[in-house]
Every structure is written in C-alpha cells, then in structure tokens.
Amino acid sequence: MERSTIVRVHEGLHARPATRFVKLAKGFESDVELVKDGKAVSAKSSVKLMLLAVKENQEVTVRANGADAIEAIEALIGYLENPRAGLDDDGEAVEAASAAAPEAASPAAAQADGTPKLQGVAASEGVAIGPAFAHFPPEIAGPGRRLQADEIEGERKRFRSAVAAVQARMDRTLAEDSLSAGDRGIVAALRDIAADDSLTGEVERLIQGGDDAVSAVIAAAATVAADFSAVDDHYLNARADDVHAVGRQICLVLLGQDEVSLETIPQGAILIADDIGAWDLARAPLKRIGGVVCGHGGATSHIAIIARSHGIPAVLGLGDKVNELRTARQVAIDGNAGHVIVDPDEAARADFARRVEAAAQERAGLKVFKGVTPTRADGTVIEVAANIGSLEEIEAAQEAGAMGVGLFRTELLFMRHMHLPSEDMQAETYSALAKAFAPHSVIVRTLDIGGDKPIAGIEFPDEENPFLGWRGIRMCLDRPDIFKRQLRALLRAAIQGNIKVMLPMVSEIAEVTRTRALVDECAAELQAEGVPHASFDLGVMIETPAAVLIAPALAKEVAFFSIGTNDLTQYIMAADRLNPTVAKLNDVTNPAVMSAIELTARAGVAAGIMVGMCGEAAGRPDLIPAFIKMGLTELSMSPASIQRAKKTIAAMAAER
Ligand code: PEP
Ligand code: MG
C-alpha cells in the first residue's frame, strides 16, 4: 500500500532528518520505500534517502509492504508532514553553521601586491599568521590480496567489528560534555554514515566477491562519496568528504593504526592538510589552532562549520595547490578573501601581524560591552538590537549582546523554498524568534520583495525600474492570499507577547489603514477558528521620501517608526544603491538624507512614538551620536556592529 504527501520537514530530508526518518522506518517490520519523481529507495537507508535529495514542499510517496504497513505509512507520513521533524539542538546547530557560510571565492592562483598568494575558498573569516603545522597522514592502501573462499566469513566479521569500534568511539565522543552542540551534530551525522547500509552493504558485497576489508572499504567509500558529489545540492556535496572520513576511520581500525595526532599542534599554528576528518578536528585542541588550510572542503563542509563556530579563520578547497604548503615554515591566511601566503616576506608578515593584532584588540576591548544597557543622559534606554534574516543567526546576535531584533527580514524565508512558506511554518519561525529574545522586542518586517529578487510562487511583471515598482507593501496589498498568510502567522506568534510588525516601502497612509483592515480580518478568522492569537504593535519603515514628508500624519497611525537608511538614501538622492557609478551620491551623510532622518525623528518624537533605525547607518559610530540627539531610541544593526555601537553610546553618556 502507499500514500503520497507534500514534505513539510524544514529544509527537507537532509542529513539529520533523513537519519531520524530511517530510524522510524526501521521500527517497522514492513519493507518501506520512499518514492520521488518515479525513483524509489529503501526508507531504511539514510544515505540512499539523502541521495534522493527530497526537499521541503516536494511531493513524495511512502510505499509499505508487510504486516504493519498501515502503521508504518501512518507514522512516516506524519513525520514528513511535520515541519520540525528531525530538528533538535544538534541538528539545528549543524544547519545553523552551514547556512551562515560566506560566499565562496573561486579557487585559483592569485598574485597581488607583489606577494604570491594561493587562492582557495573563503570558508571562515578572519586573518591569521603562524607556524605551519602540516598534517598529511599517510594514504591508506589495502593489501590488494584476493581472499580465499574460507577467509571471507572471517574478513566480514573483522569488518563488522571495525565498524562497531568506530561507532563506539564516536559514541564516546558524543558523551563528552565538552563537545559543543554544533560539533555534536556533526559527529552524530558521521556516526549515522558509519552505520548506514549503503556503505556497509557495499563493503560486504565486495568482501563476498573476494576483496580484503580495507580495499573494500576504500572502494565502497569512493562509490558512495561519488554519489553525494553528483547531487545538485551543495550541502549534500559536502557529505562526500564525510564519507571518506568515515571510511578512513574504519580502515585505521582494520589496520590497527591510530590517526596521526593533532595533539601536538603548537599554539597559534596554521593547520595544513589535504583533508581533515570532521571529528578529528572537533576533538583537536581547537583553542591552539590559529587557522586552517585544506585541499578539500568548501564553505559548507563540516570543517568550515567547525572553524566558523570556533572563530578560526579557514581557507579550504585549495586542491593540489595545498601540496605547495607541505614544506612551508610559516603561513599567513586571510579567511575573508580566501588567500594563503606561503612563507610571507617581511612586509607581508608585518602587515598580517598588524591586522591580527588590531582585530584581536578590538574584539577583546569590545567584549565588555556585550551586557551593557546603554542609556541617554536622561536615563532613557537605547535599544541596540540585531538585524537578522533567519533563525540560524539568533546565536550570533545573542552572543553579541543584542537587545532584541529591530529588523527580521522575512524574505529569506520565502526565497529559501521552492514554494511559498505555509502559515504554520511562518508562525513557528516567528514564535521561535520571539522566544529566543524575550523579554526584548522582536520586530518582524512583512515581506519586502520585488522584481529584482523574484521568488517562486509570485509572478512579477517585467519592470523597467523594479526599485520604483511593485515591491514591499505594494505587492503584499495586491496579493492578500500571500499577505494574509503572513499576518495570520504573526498574530499567532504574537501570543509570545514581544512581537512587533512593520511594513516596508510605505509611501501613503492608506497602505497602513488597508493593512490594519487585513489584520483585523485575519484576527476575526482566527477567532472563529478557535486558533490562539494576540494583537501586535504595527509600525512602518521610513524609507521613501513620501513617508518622510507625511511623517507627522503617519505617526498618528502607527506605534513606531524604523528608518531604513539604505533605501531612504537611494530614494532621497535618486541614486541606485546597487550602482557603483553613483556610489558617491549614495551617501547617508549627505545633508539631504540627514535632514530627512531628522524630520522623521521630530515627527515621531512629537507624536510620542518610538523612532528607531534599521538601515546600515544605525551601526556607524560616527553617526550614532547625531541619531541619539535627534531622539532615536532604538538602533538595529548586524550583530558584528552591536558591541561597538554600545561602546559609542556609553561614551556619549560619559562625556556629559
Ligand atoms: C533599509 O532600506 O534601510 C532596510 C533596512 O531595508 P533593506 O536593506 O532590507 O531594504
Ligand atoms: Mg529597505
């Protein structure tokens, strides 16, 4: 028997959700298959399931055959329809880190400033210089001997106990309290690969055919890794390296060898390797590692994830060029640009030493401001909040000391998926965000999208000037089907008590009143349906000249203003924010823009509503004093700017 459904599992059946699904399937006696686009795989193999690359909102069929087929289908369909299935702290941490991956620079040799540089993938930001620690463990090779028929059973047993030993070692690692949530998720994913039938089944098949266990593991790992490399999905491509790493661990146990240890790495050294097993790195003395350079890996590989979460600069994906570093004595790396300098000359050494020192001093000096609640001279608290675009960024914002969220850009939620996100999924996302920052406010901006950034599920017309076109609140009011779904989700999340909502691109009061009518309509519907919900403060972004000019009237209609200086600057100056030719005009410090900000602040203060700012300018230490003097009481910025902004406000108060 079979049943079809649309997958609602957040982000689809990638690593952790796939293995959870398999665990559930294995609890049933029946043979169970998952079918997508006519392709059926066993639902009891996580590798096969991952390779099916099932994404959120895709249609799949669960097919079961056996005594408990009905129960199996019931349970598995329930799993697939649950957006949070497979997510736990571990899984979320893994995804969190990978989603924060920086843009990958393409690997190529680079030469600039007269200093020879190797170009790799910029996988974890920061600069470092230090002694090279080359980690090139010897290649593992099987004896290449064909087994006699009477040796096969023994070899199979040897292989099984090697797998058990590797799994036991991983379980011990997982039991260590010192392992961070992110690293725990990574090791757990590796353990799942080690236990998967796709790998072990292939090895046993090769042993049955007469291969020795080591050769069989190497060959099977290569086959499974090649399958991962072939999928059109960066996250799954990066799992190929994990398969190799697991295969290597099994081989080492079979050969009775230990992995060459990273224990002896000196303080501040740059670790250089062709490849590093993710859990070797997770268990390495990370505090001593100054930087990582690898031949393998990319911005979403587990090595990159670990490096980023521990603040270690990393350049990966150098390919064969990493061999040029085998004999290096000193290495300088720039994890933002993806550059590696081998044995830097004196000038480069001095330059890097200065950059490393400056970054460290600034970081250390700013940390004390994390918990500071900055106030104005009259005691009014200035909220220094974070601009974020996904739940994955919560941790960084909290780490920085964010006093809530001043701008949650919901576009990513819509762009990440192949379909429009459901009301349930949105409600869960907004609630999770609110919970994470309570009791501080979380300001969610309704969908701000236009023809320049089309998304699946909305037909945008071809426009000559998309920035002056059908975007933001204009589009939303024309598409109540989309807008109401978001407003209903926000009303549901508002029961958390700290959700506020703001509208982008507002240029006339009617946009606010029409939105309010829709909010009331949604609230009435939820009431009739018996769905718990609550009201929220409604504010507007001030980012069009029209909004500035009607600010006194607008202020009577809304609970707060948030000045979007990125757009406000481009519209006041009539200078496209994406066009480098007019970049000079696109300047927030231009008196025209500053007076627009001041007019807005004055109107808001006069009406007694909160005036905040969420454009990039909010984080600028040179402008913050002026904004505070104008009456702004909330500044929202990228988490990296928060501590510096708090310091600036604290210094202002101290001056008086
Ligand atoms: C702005 O325009 O200043 C703003 C914060 O919005 P966005 O950058 O998302 O357009
Ligand atoms: Mg904007």
PDB file of C-alpha atoms in Angstrom, residues 41-291:
ATOM      1  CA  VAL A  41      14.661   3.932  -2.491  1.00  0.00           C
ATOM      2  CA  SER A  42      14.606   1.959   0.716  1.00  0.00           C
ATOM      3  CA  ALA A  43      13.389   4.121   3.587  1.00  0.00           C
ATOM      4  CA  LYS A  44      15.722   2.161   5.842  1.00  0.00           C
ATOM      5  CA  SER A  45      18.961   3.627   4.419  1.00  0.00           C
ATOM      6  CA  SER A  46      19.819   7.196   5.360  1.00  0.00           C
ATOM      7  CA  VAL A  47      22.466   7.508   2.674  1.00  0.00           C
ATOM      8  CA  LYS A  48      20.026   6.390  -0.046  1.00  0.00           C
ATOM      9  CA  LEU A  49      17.415   8.688   1.379  1.00  0.00           C
ATOM     10  CA  MET A  50      19.770  11.666   1.453  1.00  0.00           C
ATOM     11  CA  LEU A  51      20.771  10.934  -2.122  1.00  0.00           C
ATOM     12  CA  LEU A  52      17.133  11.095  -3.166  1.00  0.00           C
ATOM     13  CA  ALA A  53      17.538  14.795  -2.220  1.00  0.00           C
ATOM     14  CA  VAL A  54      13.976  15.292  -1.014  1.00  0.00           C
ATOM     15  CA  LYS A  55      13.338  18.985  -0.486  1.00  0.00           C
ATOM     16  CA  GLU A  56      10.710  20.732   1.584  1.00  0.00           C
ATOM     17  CA  ASN A  57       7.394  21.125  -0.287  1.00  0.00           C
ATOM     18  CA  GLN A  58       8.131  18.324  -2.759  1.00  0.00           C
ATOM     19  CA  GLU A  59       5.648  15.542  -3.302  1.00  0.00           C
ATOM     20  CA  VAL A  60       6.699  12.031  -2.294  1.00  0.00           C
ATOM     21  CA  THR A  61       5.025   8.672  -1.867  1.00  0.00           C
ATOM     22  CA  VAL A  62       5.572   6.296   1.035  1.00  0.00           C
ATOM     23  CA  ARG A  63       5.156   2.667  -0.005  1.00  0.00           C
ATOM     24  CA  ALA A  64       4.995  -0.152   2.544  1.00  0.00           C
ATOM     25  CA  ASN A  65       4.580  -3.854   2.237  1.00  0.00           C
ATOM     26  CA  GLY A  66       4.167  -6.132   5.253  1.00  0.00           C
ATOM     27  CA  ALA A  67       2.185  -6.889   8.383  1.00  0.00           C
ATOM     28  CA  ASP A  68       2.463  -3.388   9.852  1.00  0.00           C
ATOM     29  CA  ALA A  69       2.243  -1.475   6.569  1.00  0.00           C
ATOM     30  CA  ILE A  70      -0.690   0.697   7.699  1.00  0.00           C
ATOM     31  CA  GLU A  71       1.054   1.771  10.898  1.00  0.00           C
ATOM     32  CA  ALA A  72       4.322   2.393   9.042  1.00  0.00           C
ATOM     33  CA  ILE A  73       2.666   4.624   6.476  1.00  0.00           C
ATOM     34  CA  GLU A  74       0.742   6.477   9.153  1.00  0.00           C
ATOM     35  CA  ALA A  75       3.888   7.191  11.180  1.00  0.00           C
ATOM     36  CA  LEU A  76       6.132   8.085   8.252  1.00  0.00           C
ATOM     37  CA  ILE A  77       3.594  10.369   6.609  1.00  0.00           C
ATOM     38  CA  GLY A  78       3.132  12.075   9.988  1.00  0.00           C
ATOM     39  CA  TYR A  79       6.882  12.611  10.145  1.00  0.00           C
ATOM     40  CA  LEU A  80       7.074  14.037   6.634  1.00  0.00           C
ATOM     41  CA  GLU A  81       4.244  16.454   7.331  1.00  0.00           C
ATOM     42  CA  ASN A  82       5.847  17.818  10.494  1.00  0.00           C
ATOM     43  CA  PRO A  83       7.976  20.913   9.772  1.00  0.00           C
ATOM     44  CA  ARG A  84      10.071  20.365  12.876  1.00  0.00           C
ATOM     45  CA  ALA A  85      10.710  16.672  12.310  1.00  0.00           C
ATOM     46  CA  GLY A  86      14.355  15.756  12.672  1.00  0.00           C
ATOM     47  CA  LEU A  87      15.272  19.033  14.246  1.00  0.00           C
ATOM     48  CA  ASP A  88      16.837  19.106  17.633  1.00  0.00           C
ATOM     49  CA  ASP A  89      19.554  21.200  19.183  1.00  0.00           C
ATOM     50  CA  ASP A  90      22.248  19.206  17.428  1.00  0.00           C
ATOM     51  CA  GLY A  91      20.657  19.283  14.036  1.00  0.00           C
ATOM     52  CA  GLU A  92      19.818  22.926  14.217  1.00  0.00           C
ATOM     53  CA  ALA A  93      23.333  23.793  15.200  1.00  0.00           C
ATOM     54  CA  VAL A  94      24.731  21.962  12.196  1.00  0.00           C
ATOM     55  CA  GLU A  95      22.346  23.675   9.853  1.00  0.00           C
ATOM     56  CA  ALA A  96      22.901  26.971  11.559  1.00  0.00           C
ATOM     57  CA  ALA A  97      26.544  26.983  10.879  1.00  0.00           C
ATOM     58  CA  SER A  98      26.233  25.830   7.313  1.00  0.00           C
ATOM     59  CA  ALA A  99      23.634  28.427   6.483  1.00  0.00           C
ATOM     60  CA  ALA A 100      25.963  31.139   7.662  1.00  0.00           C
ATOM     61  CA  ALA A 101      28.539  30.084   5.100  1.00  0.00           C
ATOM     62  CA  PRO A 102      30.246  33.017   3.467  1.00  0.00           C
ATOM     63  CA  GLU A 103      30.367  33.375  -0.283  1.00  0.00           C
ATOM     64  CA  ALA A 104      32.987  31.093  -1.725  1.00  0.00           C
ATOM     65  CA  ALA A 105      35.730  32.730  -3.734  1.00  0.00           C
ATOM     66  CA  SER A 106      36.640  30.574  -6.694  1.00  0.00           C
ATOM     67  CA  PRO A 107      39.893  28.686  -6.247  1.00  0.00           C
ATOM     68  CA  ALA A 108      42.656  29.994  -8.496  1.00  0.00           C
ATOM     69  CA  ALA A 109      46.193  31.198  -8.106  1.00  0.00           C
ATOM     70  CA  ALA A 110      46.308  34.868  -7.278  1.00  0.00           C
ATOM     71  CA  GLN A 111      49.119  37.351  -7.268  1.00  0.00           C
ATOM     72  CA  ALA A 112      48.659  40.789  -5.826  1.00  0.00           C
ATOM     73  CA  ASP A 113      50.819  43.442  -4.226  1.00  0.00           C
ATOM     74  CA  GLY A 114      53.868  41.533  -5.434  1.00  0.00           C
ATOM     75  CA  THR A 115      53.190  38.823  -2.824  1.00  0.00           C
ATOM     76  CA  PRO A 116      52.465  35.346  -4.218  1.00  0.00           C
ATOM     77  CA  LYS A 117      49.148  34.146  -2.888  1.00  0.00           C
ATOM     78  CA  LEU A 118      47.255  30.918  -3.243  1.00  0.00           C
ATOM     79  CA  GLN A 119      43.538  31.374  -3.722  1.00  0.00           C
ATOM     80  CA  GLY A 120      41.093  28.986  -2.118  1.00  0.00           C
ATOM     81  CA  VAL A 121      37.560  29.100  -0.790  1.00  0.00           C
ATOM     82  CA  ALA A 122      36.993  31.730   1.906  1.00  0.00           C
ATOM     83  CA  ALA A 123      35.397  29.368   4.421  1.00  0.00           C
ATOM     84  CA  SER A 124      35.762  31.078   7.786  1.00  0.00           C
ATOM     85  CA  GLU A 125      36.508  34.753   8.213  1.00  0.00           C
ATOM     86  CA  GLY A 126      39.432  36.386   9.990  1.00  0.00           C
ATOM     87  CA  VAL A 127      43.161  36.747   9.431  1.00  0.00           C
ATOM     88  CA  ALA A 128      45.960  34.701  10.975  1.00  0.00           C
ATOM     89  CA  ILE A 129      49.679  34.193  10.683  1.00  0.00           C
ATOM     90  CA  GLY A 130      51.626  31.438  12.390  1.00  0.00           C
ATOM     91  CA  PRO A 131      53.934  28.473  12.115  1.00  0.00           C
ATOM     92  CA  ALA A 132      52.810  25.880   9.595  1.00  0.00           C
ATOM     93  CA  PHE A 133      51.652  22.554  11.022  1.00  0.00           C
ATOM     94  CA  ALA A 134      51.482  20.170   8.080  1.00  0.00           C
ATOM     95  CA  HIS A 135      49.131  17.282   8.737  1.00  0.00           C
ATOM     96  CA  PHE A 136      49.389  14.805   5.884  1.00  0.00           C
ATOM     97  CA  PRO A 137      48.648  11.372   7.325  1.00  0.00           C
ATOM     98  CA  PRO A 138      49.866   8.606   5.034  1.00  0.00           C
ATOM     99  CA  GLU A 139      47.455   7.343   2.400  1.00  0.00           C
ATOM    100  CA  ILE A 140      45.770   4.150   3.374  1.00  0.00           C
ATOM    101  CA  ALA A 141      46.035   1.276   0.931  1.00  0.00           C
ATOM    102  CA  GLY A 142      44.653  -2.214   1.170  1.00  0.00           C
ATOM    103  CA  PRO A 143      46.947  -5.235   0.813  1.00  0.00           C
ATOM    104  CA  GLY A 144      45.263  -5.839  -2.525  1.00  0.00           C
ATOM    105  CA  ARG A 145      45.154  -9.575  -1.929  1.00  0.00           C
ATOM    106  CA  ARG A 146      42.259 -11.695  -3.162  1.00  0.00           C
ATOM    107  CA  LEU A 147      40.604 -13.653  -0.360  1.00  0.00           C
ATOM    108  CA  GLN A 148      40.304 -17.404  -0.382  1.00  0.00           C
ATOM    109  CA  ALA A 149      36.735 -18.678  -0.074  1.00  0.00           C
ATOM    110  CA  ASP A 150      37.341 -19.845   3.503  1.00  0.00           C
ATOM    111  CA  GLU A 151      38.629 -16.407   4.548  1.00  0.00           C
ATOM    112  CA  ILE A 152      35.541 -14.472   3.517  1.00  0.00           C
ATOM    113  CA  GLU A 153      33.440 -15.032   6.610  1.00  0.00           C
ATOM    114  CA  GLY A 154      36.332 -14.075   8.917  1.00  0.00           C
ATOM    115  CA  GLU A 155      37.023 -10.919   6.912  1.00  0.00           C
ATOM    116  CA  ARG A 156      33.372  -9.937   7.086  1.00  0.00           C
ATOM    117  CA  LYS A 157      33.416 -10.353  10.874  1.00  0.00           C
ATOM    118  CA  ARG A 158      36.597  -8.291  11.108  1.00  0.00           C
ATOM    119  CA  PHE A 159      34.914  -5.538   9.116  1.00  0.00           C
ATOM    120  CA  ARG A 160      31.800  -5.597  11.298  1.00  0.00           C
ATOM    121  CA  SER A 161      33.784  -5.313  14.477  1.00  0.00           C
ATOM    122  CA  ALA A 162      35.814  -2.431  12.990  1.00  0.00           C
ATOM    123  CA  VAL A 163      32.554  -0.590  12.254  1.00  0.00           C
ATOM    124  CA  ALA A 164      31.365  -1.303  15.798  1.00  0.00           C
ATOM    125  CA  ALA A 165      34.650   0.046  17.190  1.00  0.00           C
ATOM    126  CA  VAL A 166      34.372   3.256  15.160  1.00  0.00           C
ATOM    127  CA  GLN A 167      30.771   3.723  16.238  1.00  0.00           C
ATOM    128  CA  ALA A 168      31.674   3.092  19.877  1.00  0.00           C
ATOM    129  CA  ARG A 169      34.442   5.683  19.638  1.00  0.00           C
ATOM    130  CA  MET A 170      32.010   8.185  18.168  1.00  0.00           C
ATOM    131  CA  ASP A 171      29.503   7.403  20.914  1.00  0.00           C
ATOM    132  CA  ARG A 172      32.198   8.097  23.497  1.00  0.00           C
ATOM    133  CA  THR A 173      32.956  11.405  21.800  1.00  0.00           C
ATOM    134  CA  LEU A 174      29.237  12.239  21.790  1.00  0.00           C
ATOM    135  CA  ALA A 175      29.056  11.531  25.513  1.00  0.00           C
ATOM    136  CA  GLU A 176      31.718  14.138  26.283  1.00  0.00           C
ATOM    137  CA  ASP A 177      30.238  17.181  27.982  1.00  0.00           C
ATOM    138  CA  SER A 178      32.839  19.461  26.460  1.00  0.00           C
ATOM    139  CA  LEU A 179      31.544  18.884  22.917  1.00  0.00           C
ATOM    140  CA  SER A 180      29.643  21.915  21.636  1.00  0.00           C
ATOM    141  CA  ALA A 181      26.132  21.450  20.250  1.00  0.00           C
ATOM    142  CA  GLY A 182      27.370  22.131  16.731  1.00  0.00           C
ATOM    143  CA  ASP A 183      30.229  19.648  16.929  1.00  0.00           C
ATOM    144  CA  ARG A 184      27.894  17.085  18.492  1.00  0.00           C
ATOM    145  CA  GLY A 185      25.566  17.334  15.497  1.00  0.00           C
ATOM    146  CA  ILE A 186      28.469  16.799  13.138  1.00  0.00           C
ATOM    147  CA  VAL A 187      29.794  13.729  14.936  1.00  0.00           C
ATOM    148  CA  ALA A 188      26.274  12.306  15.135  1.00  0.00           C
ATOM    149  CA  ALA A 189      25.863  12.724  11.374  1.00  0.00           C
ATOM    150  CA  LEU A 190      29.162  10.897  10.791  1.00  0.00           C
ATOM    151  CA  ARG A 191      28.105   8.064  13.063  1.00  0.00           C
ATOM    152  CA  ASP A 192      24.939   7.685  11.006  1.00  0.00           C
ATOM    153  CA  ILE A 193      27.015   7.332   7.851  1.00  0.00           C
ATOM    154  CA  ALA A 194      29.215   4.708   9.533  1.00  0.00           C
ATOM    155  CA  ALA A 195      26.124   2.707  10.419  1.00  0.00           C
ATOM    156  CA  ASP A 196      24.389   3.025   7.078  1.00  0.00           C
ATOM    157  CA  ASP A 197      23.593   0.015   4.947  1.00  0.00           C
ATOM    158  CA  SER A 198      24.651   1.766   1.741  1.00  0.00           C
ATOM    159  CA  LEU A 199      28.245   1.868   2.883  1.00  0.00           C
ATOM    160  CA  THR A 200      28.369  -1.324   4.940  1.00  0.00           C
ATOM    161  CA  GLY A 201      26.275  -3.285   2.420  1.00  0.00           C
ATOM    162  CA  GLU A 202      28.598  -2.297  -0.429  1.00  0.00           C
ATOM    163  CA  VAL A 203      31.670  -3.249   1.608  1.00  0.00           C
ATOM    164  CA  GLU A 204      30.204  -6.657   2.460  1.00  0.00           C
ATOM    165  CA  ARG A 205      29.313  -7.224  -1.183  1.00  0.00           C
ATOM    166  CA  LEU A 206      32.918  -6.535  -2.198  1.00  0.00           C
ATOM    167  CA  ILE A 207      34.274  -8.778   0.555  1.00  0.00           C
ATOM    168  CA  GLN A 208      31.929 -11.507  -0.645  1.00  0.00           C
ATOM    169  CA  GLY A 209      33.482 -11.062  -4.077  1.00  0.00           C
ATOM    170  CA  GLY A 210      36.972 -11.647  -2.626  1.00  0.00           C
ATOM    171  CA  ASP A 211      38.225  -8.136  -1.747  1.00  0.00           C
ATOM    172  CA  ASP A 212      40.075  -7.677   1.548  1.00  0.00           C
ATOM    173  CA  ALA A 213      38.203  -5.471   4.012  1.00  0.00           C
ATOM    174  CA  VAL A 214      40.459  -2.400   3.695  1.00  0.00           C
ATOM    175  CA  SER A 215      40.326  -2.380  -0.109  1.00  0.00           C
ATOM    176  CA  ALA A 216      36.580  -2.967   0.063  1.00  0.00           C
ATOM    177  CA  VAL A 217      36.048  -0.010   2.432  1.00  0.00           C
ATOM    178  CA  ILE A 218      38.157   2.303   0.248  1.00  0.00           C
ATOM    179  CA  ALA A 219      36.256   1.282  -2.882  1.00  0.00           C
ATOM    180  CA  ALA A 220      32.822   1.440  -1.246  1.00  0.00           C
ATOM    181  CA  ALA A 221      33.509   4.852   0.309  1.00  0.00           C
ATOM    182  CA  ALA A 222      34.613   6.142  -3.111  1.00  0.00           C
ATOM    183  CA  THR A 223      31.366   4.914  -4.694  1.00  0.00           C
ATOM    184  CA  VAL A 224      29.095   6.393  -2.039  1.00  0.00           C
ATOM    185  CA  ALA A 225      31.095   9.655  -1.963  1.00  0.00           C
ATOM    186  CA  ALA A 226      30.801   9.920  -5.754  1.00  0.00           C
ATOM    187  CA  ASP A 227      27.010   9.626  -5.419  1.00  0.00           C
ATOM    188  CA  PHE A 228      26.980  12.536  -2.963  1.00  0.00           C
ATOM    189  CA  SER A 229      29.218  14.598  -5.229  1.00  0.00           C
ATOM    190  CA  ALA A 230      26.826  14.090  -8.130  1.00  0.00           C
ATOM    191  CA  VAL A 231      23.721  15.511  -6.401  1.00  0.00           C
ATOM    192  CA  ASP A 232      22.728  19.056  -7.301  1.00  0.00           C
ATOM    193  CA  ASP A 233      22.866  20.321  -3.703  1.00  0.00           C
ATOM    194  CA  HIS A 234      25.862  21.968  -2.016  1.00  0.00           C
ATOM    195  CA  TYR A 235      25.011  20.609   1.388  1.00  0.00           C
ATOM    196  CA  LEU A 236      24.890  17.032   0.138  1.00  0.00           C
ATOM    197  CA  ASN A 237      28.047  17.504  -1.985  1.00  0.00           C
ATOM    198  CA  ALA A 238      29.935  18.320   1.185  1.00  0.00           C
ATOM    199  CA  ARG A 239      28.879  14.961   2.676  1.00  0.00           C
ATOM    200  CA  ALA A 240      31.245  13.218   0.213  1.00  0.00           C
ATOM    201  CA  ASP A 241      34.171  14.315   2.399  1.00  0.00           C
ATOM    202  CA  ASP A 242      32.366  12.885   5.432  1.00  0.00           C
ATOM    203  CA  VAL A 243      32.020   9.501   3.743  1.00  0.00           C
ATOM    204  CA  HIS A 244      35.772   9.442   3.012  1.00  0.00           C
ATOM    205  CA  ALA A 245      36.496  10.398   6.615  1.00  0.00           C
ATOM    206  CA  VAL A 246      34.327   7.579   7.959  1.00  0.00           C
ATOM    207  CA  GLY A 247      35.921   5.096   5.549  1.00  0.00           C
ATOM    208  CA  ARG A 248      39.363   6.154   6.717  1.00  0.00           C
ATOM    209  CA  GLN A 249      38.479   5.596  10.367  1.00  0.00           C
ATOM    210  CA  ILE A 250      37.191   2.101   9.634  1.00  0.00           C
ATOM    211  CA  CYS A 251      40.381   1.305   7.682  1.00  0.00           C
ATOM    212  CA  LEU A 252      42.603   2.537  10.506  1.00  0.00           C
ATOM    213  CA  VAL A 253      40.869   0.194  12.935  1.00  0.00           C
ATOM    214  CA  LEU A 254      41.225  -2.687  10.456  1.00  0.00           C
ATOM    215  CA  LEU A 255      44.948  -1.924  10.112  1.00  0.00           C
ATOM    216  CA  GLY A 256      45.419  -1.492  13.857  1.00  0.00           C
ATOM    217  CA  GLN A 257      46.714   2.042  13.323  1.00  0.00           C
ATOM    218  CA  ASP A 258      45.982   5.303  15.085  1.00  0.00           C
ATOM    219  CA  GLU A 259      45.313   8.523  13.227  1.00  0.00           C
ATOM    220  CA  VAL A 260      48.300  10.844  13.280  1.00  0.00           C
ATOM    221  CA  SER A 261      47.506  13.043  16.224  1.00  0.00           C
ATOM    222  CA  LEU A 262      46.729  16.732  16.173  1.00  0.00           C
ATOM    223  CA  GLU A 263      47.502  16.836  19.890  1.00  0.00           C
ATOM    224  CA  THR A 264      50.983  18.246  19.344  1.00  0.00           C
ATOM    225  CA  ILE A 265      49.925  21.262  17.313  1.00  0.00           C
ATOM    226  CA  PRO A 266      51.742  24.324  18.679  1.00  0.00           C
ATOM    227  CA  GLN A 267      49.922  27.432  19.910  1.00  0.00           C
ATOM    228  CA  GLY A 268      48.701  29.633  17.073  1.00  0.00           C
ATOM    229  CA  ALA A 269      49.798  27.246  14.320  1.00  0.00           C
ATOM    230  CA  ILE A 270      48.121  27.118  10.931  1.00  0.00           C
ATOM    231  CA  LEU A 271      46.902  23.584  10.359  1.00  0.00           C
ATOM    232  CA  ILE A 272      47.562  22.475   6.797  1.00  0.00           C
ATOM    233  CA  ALA A 273      46.057  19.297   5.439  1.00  0.00           C
ATOM    234  CA  ASP A 274      44.719  17.792   2.288  1.00  0.00           C
ATOM    235  CA  ASP A 275      41.664  16.752   4.274  1.00  0.00           C
ATOM    236  CA  ILE A 276      40.801  16.560   7.954  1.00  0.00           C
ATOM    237  CA  GLY A 277      38.191  14.218   9.354  1.00  0.00           C
ATOM    238  CA  ALA A 278      35.465  16.401  10.820  1.00  0.00           C
ATOM    239  CA  TRP A 279      35.566  14.679  14.144  1.00  0.00           C
ATOM    240  CA  ASP A 280      39.358  14.727  14.235  1.00  0.00           C
ATOM    241  CA  LEU A 281      39.051  18.475  14.034  1.00  0.00           C
ATOM    242  CA  ALA A 282      36.153  18.602  16.504  1.00  0.00           C
ATOM    243  CA  ARG A 283      38.303  16.748  19.047  1.00  0.00           C
ATOM    244  CA  ALA A 284      41.535  18.615  18.274  1.00  0.00           C
ATOM    245  CA  PRO A 285      42.867  21.286  20.652  1.00  0.00           C
ATOM    246  CA  LEU A 286      40.920  23.985  18.814  1.00  0.00           C
ATOM    247  CA  LYS A 287      41.979  26.770  21.149  1.00  0.00           C
ATOM    248  CA  ARG A 288      45.552  26.321  19.950  1.00  0.00           C
ATOM    249  CA  ILE A 289      44.732  26.313  16.229  1.00  0.00           C
ATOM    250  CA  GLY A 290      45.342  29.712  14.623  1.00  0.00           C
ATOM    251  CA  GLY A 291      43.959  28.852  11.195  1.00  0.00           C
TER     252      GLY A 291
END
